[in-house]
Short mmCIF file of C-alpha atoms in Angstrom, two decimals:
data_model
loop_
_atom_site.label_atom_id
_atom_site.label_comp_id
_atom_site.label_asym_id
_atom_site.label_seq_id
_atom_site.Cartn_x
_atom_site.Cartn_y
_atom_site.Cartn_z
CA MET A 202 81.72 122.17 106.82
CA SER A 203 84.87 123.33 108.63
CA ILE A 204 86.63 120.80 110.84
CA LYS A 205 86.23 123.04 113.89
CA PHE A 206 82.42 122.74 113.70
CA LEU A 207 82.50 118.94 113.76
CA ALA A 208 82.12 116.82 116.89
CA GLU A 209 85.53 116.30 118.50
CA ASP A 210 85.53 112.55 117.77
CA ASP A 211 84.87 113.16 114.06
CA ARG A 212 87.66 115.67 113.50
CA PRO A 213 90.58 113.22 113.07
CA ARG A 214 88.65 111.35 110.37
CA GLU A 215 87.82 114.56 108.54
CA LYS A 216 91.43 115.71 108.82
CA PHE A 217 92.53 112.35 107.37
CA LEU A 218 90.28 112.89 104.36
CA LEU A 219 91.19 116.53 103.82
CA LYS A 220 94.92 116.52 104.55
CA GLY A 221 96.01 112.88 104.38
CA LYS A 222 97.14 110.35 106.97
CA GLY A 223 100.56 111.98 107.37
CA SER A 224 98.96 115.09 108.85
CA LEU A 225 97.57 113.23 111.87
CA SER A 226 99.25 113.20 115.26
CA ASP A 227 99.78 109.93 117.12
CA SER A 228 96.85 110.71 119.40
CA GLU A 229 94.60 111.41 116.42
CA LEU A 230 95.58 108.10 114.81
CA LEU A 231 94.83 106.24 118.02
CA ALA A 232 91.54 108.13 118.36
CA ILE A 233 90.45 106.88 114.93
CA ILE A 234 91.27 103.30 115.96
CA MET A 235 89.17 103.64 119.12
CA GLY A 236 86.31 105.41 117.35
CA SER A 237 85.00 107.29 120.37
CA GLY A 238 86.02 108.60 123.78
CA SER A 239 84.36 108.35 127.16
CA ARG A 240 81.59 110.34 128.79
CA ASP A 241 84.16 112.77 130.15
CA GLU A 242 86.78 112.80 127.39
CA THR A 243 86.89 112.94 123.62
CA ALA A 244 88.62 110.15 121.73
CA VAL A 245 91.63 112.40 121.13
CA GLU A 246 91.91 113.30 124.82
CA LEU A 247 91.62 109.65 125.83
CA ALA A 248 94.25 108.72 123.23
CA ARG A 249 96.63 111.36 124.62
CA LYS A 250 96.23 109.91 128.11
CA ILE A 251 96.89 106.35 126.92
CA LEU A 252 99.96 107.36 124.91
CA ALA A 253 101.32 109.50 127.76
CA SER A 254 101.23 106.43 130.00
CA VAL A 255 103.77 104.71 127.71
CA ASN A 256 105.89 107.82 127.03
CA ASN A 257 104.24 108.23 123.62
CA ASN A 258 105.97 105.09 122.38
CA TRP A 259 104.05 102.73 120.09
CA HIS A 260 106.35 99.83 120.94
CA GLN A 261 105.59 100.25 124.63
CA LEU A 262 101.88 100.51 123.88
CA SER A 263 102.02 97.22 121.99
CA LEU A 264 103.19 95.50 125.19
CA LEU A 265 99.96 96.36 127.00
CA SER A 266 97.41 93.56 127.21
CA VAL A 267 93.70 93.92 126.68
CA LYS A 268 93.33 93.83 130.46
CA ASP A 269 95.88 96.67 130.81
CA LEU A 270 94.07 98.81 128.23
CA THR A 271 90.65 98.34 129.81
CA LYS A 272 91.97 99.98 132.99
CA PHE A 273 91.61 103.31 131.22
CA LYS A 274 88.17 104.80 131.76
CA GLY A 275 86.31 104.70 128.48
CA VAL A 276 88.20 101.72 127.07
CA GLY A 277 86.18 98.54 127.02
CA GLU A 278 87.14 95.20 125.52
CA VAL A 279 86.10 96.21 122.00
CA LYS A 280 88.32 99.31 121.98
CA ALA A 281 91.16 97.44 123.63
CA ILE A 282 91.01 94.67 121.03
CA SER A 283 90.89 97.27 118.24
CA ILE A 284 94.06 98.91 119.58
CA ALA A 285 95.86 95.59 120.03
CA THR A 286 94.83 94.46 116.56
CA ALA A 287 96.06 97.62 114.87
CA LEU A 288 99.42 97.32 116.64
CA GLU A 289 99.72 93.65 115.67
CA ILE A 290 99.08 94.55 112.01
CA GLY A 291 101.86 97.13 112.28
CA ARG A 292 104.20 94.53 113.80
CA ARG A 293 103.52 92.04 111.03
CA ARG A 294 103.92 94.69 108.35
CA SER A 295 107.31 95.75 109.70
CA SER A 296 108.51 92.14 109.70
CA GLN A 297 107.65 91.60 106.04
CA GLU A 298 109.90 92.50 103.15
CA ILE A 299 108.48 94.83 100.53
CA PRO A 300 107.91 92.68 97.44
CA GLU A 301 110.09 93.80 94.56
CA LYS A 302 108.14 94.96 91.54
CA PRO A 303 109.02 93.04 88.37
CA MET A 304 111.04 94.90 85.76
CA ILE A 305 110.19 94.73 82.07
CA SER A 306 113.17 95.16 79.78
CA ASN A 307 111.79 93.76 76.50
CA SER A 308 108.63 92.64 74.74
CA ASN A 309 108.95 89.06 75.96
CA GLY A 310 108.90 90.26 79.56
CA ALA A 311 105.61 92.01 78.91
CA TYR A 312 104.27 88.98 77.03
CA GLN A 313 104.97 86.70 80.01
CA ILE A 314 102.66 88.90 82.11
CA PHE A 315 99.95 89.47 79.51
CA LYS A 316 99.66 85.88 78.31
CA ASN A 317 98.28 84.76 81.68
CA HIS A 318 95.36 87.14 81.16
CA LEU A 319 94.83 87.03 77.39
CA ALA A 320 96.21 83.95 75.66
CA ASP A 321 93.25 81.58 76.06
CA LEU A 322 90.30 83.95 75.73
CA ARG A 323 87.59 83.57 73.10
CA THR A 324 86.71 87.26 73.07
CA GLU A 325 88.97 90.28 72.79
CA GLU A 326 90.14 92.19 75.84
CA PHE A 327 92.42 95.20 76.17
CA TRP A 328 94.91 95.32 79.06
CA ALA A 329 97.69 97.65 80.17
CA ILE A 330 100.80 97.42 82.31
CA PHE A 331 101.80 100.66 84.03
CA LEU A 332 105.45 101.24 84.88
CA ASN A 333 107.62 103.64 86.86
CA GLN A 334 110.79 105.34 85.64
CA SER A 335 112.79 102.17 86.28
CA ASN A 336 110.41 100.17 84.07
CA ARG A 337 109.13 98.29 87.09
CA VAL A 338 105.49 97.24 87.10
CA ILE A 339 103.33 99.30 89.44
CA HIS A 340 99.88 98.31 88.19
CA ILE A 341 98.16 95.93 85.76
CA SER A 342 94.62 96.59 84.58
CA GLN A 343 91.97 95.27 82.23
CA LEU A 344 90.58 98.28 80.39
CA THR A 345 87.94 96.83 78.09
CA GLN A 346 86.22 93.58 77.26
CA GLY A 347 84.72 93.28 73.81
CA GLY A 348 83.22 90.85 71.37
CA ILE A 349 84.77 88.19 69.19
CA SER A 350 86.27 90.63 66.71
CA GLN A 351 87.28 93.74 68.64
CA SER A 352 87.71 95.48 71.97
CA ILE A 353 87.78 99.27 71.82
CA VAL A 354 89.85 101.06 74.45
CA ASP A 355 88.95 104.47 75.86
CA ILE A 356 92.22 106.42 75.84
CA ARG A 357 90.94 108.71 78.59
CA ILE A 358 90.49 105.78 80.96
CA LEU A 359 93.93 104.43 80.04
CA PHE A 360 95.72 107.65 80.94
CA LYS A 361 93.54 108.41 83.96
CA THR A 362 94.68 105.07 85.34
CA ALA A 363 98.29 105.93 84.46
CA LEU A 364 98.03 109.28 86.26
CA ASP A 365 96.32 107.69 89.28
CA HIS A 366 99.34 105.39 89.70
CA PHE A 367 101.97 108.01 88.82
CA ALA A 368 103.14 105.89 85.89
CA THR A 369 105.74 107.21 83.47
CA GLY A 370 105.40 104.39 80.97
CA VAL A 371 102.68 102.10 79.69
CA ILE A 372 102.56 98.87 77.70
CA VAL A 373 99.21 97.90 76.21
CA ALA A 374 98.03 94.61 74.79
CA HIS A 375 94.99 92.96 73.33
CA ASN A 376 94.34 89.45 72.11
CA HIS A 377 93.29 88.09 68.72
CA PRO A 378 91.15 85.01 69.41
CA SER A 379 91.41 84.14 65.70
CA GLY A 380 95.12 83.42 66.11
CA ASN A 381 96.06 86.01 63.48
CA LEU A 382 99.02 88.09 64.67
CA LYS A 383 98.84 90.69 61.92
CA PRO A 384 97.72 94.09 63.27
CA SER A 385 94.58 95.54 61.72
CA LYS A 386 94.26 99.13 60.55
CA GLU A 387 92.29 99.82 63.74
CA ASP A 388 95.12 98.35 65.83
CA ILE A 389 97.64 100.63 64.13
CA ASP A 390 95.38 103.69 64.47
CA ILE A 391 94.70 103.19 68.19
CA THR A 392 98.41 102.63 68.84
CA GLN A 393 99.24 105.96 67.22
CA LYS A 394 96.51 107.75 69.19
CA ILE A 395 97.77 106.29 72.47
CA LYS A 396 101.33 107.28 71.61
CA GLU A 397 100.30 110.87 70.81
CA ALA A 398 98.17 111.21 73.95
CA GLY A 399 100.99 109.82 76.08
CA SER A 400 103.46 112.25 74.57
CA THR A 401 101.26 115.14 75.67
CA LEU A 402 101.19 113.82 79.24
CA THR A 403 104.86 112.73 79.25
CA ILE A 404 103.78 109.11 79.68
CA GLN A 405 105.57 106.97 77.12
CA LEU A 406 103.87 104.17 75.22
CA LEU A 407 106.62 101.56 75.36
CA ASP A 408 104.91 98.82 73.36
CA HIS A 409 101.65 97.40 72.11
CA LEU A 410 101.37 93.63 71.97
CA ILE A 411 98.90 91.48 70.08
CA ILE A 412 98.52 88.19 71.94
CA THR A 413 97.47 84.83 70.55
CA GLN A 414 97.42 81.47 72.29
CA ASN A 415 101.00 80.60 71.42
CA SER A 416 102.75 83.81 70.34
CA TYR A 417 102.68 87.60 70.17
CA PHE A 418 103.32 90.57 67.91
CA SER A 419 105.24 93.58 69.25
CA PHE A 420 104.76 97.01 67.70
CA SER A 421 108.05 98.10 69.26
CA ASP A 422 110.05 95.14 67.92
CA GLU A 423 108.61 95.69 64.46
CA GLY A 424 109.48 99.41 64.45
CA LEU A 425 105.87 100.57 64.44
CA LEU A 426 106.12 102.93 67.44
#
């Protein structure tokens, strides 16, 4: 259904879904927060009126109390609290530093992350770290959970996850509950398949680690990539 055929109060939400949050005007964003307008005005029209009263300045709007906001026809306590809450979240977000993503420069760096997930397990699991062009971690994911002897990874899921997070590099790992660090033929085969698939997508397989309780084996360090 085209946006123009939707009820006025539903259009900002539909626009958000179709075109993304960056496409919304300030009044449309505020309309989504309020959820609905009044008997005489749509949510967007009411939002325009509220923003106009503070010269379309979010900082000025944040200074209004719940009592101030409820003076606008169509804004009850629930809507006023929703507006104040959204602005308070924005204030807290702006005051926080963006956490720096850890950088992985060698196999031990990857091992320090993976061992927390894999070292003490009694069954095999397959995990992946997804990295950006600076080799900084952007996502960590468990891909499969298997039995005592093996955990088979679906390469399609691995690279779908990589694409979803715009990763340019990936490090995979699985554990050997037996404590044996030697890679099996299946381990070598799956590593080669992941490497080839990544090459097609320009997503580099940087390493494959086998994790035991106290140590690890790196395909990259051993020249097997």
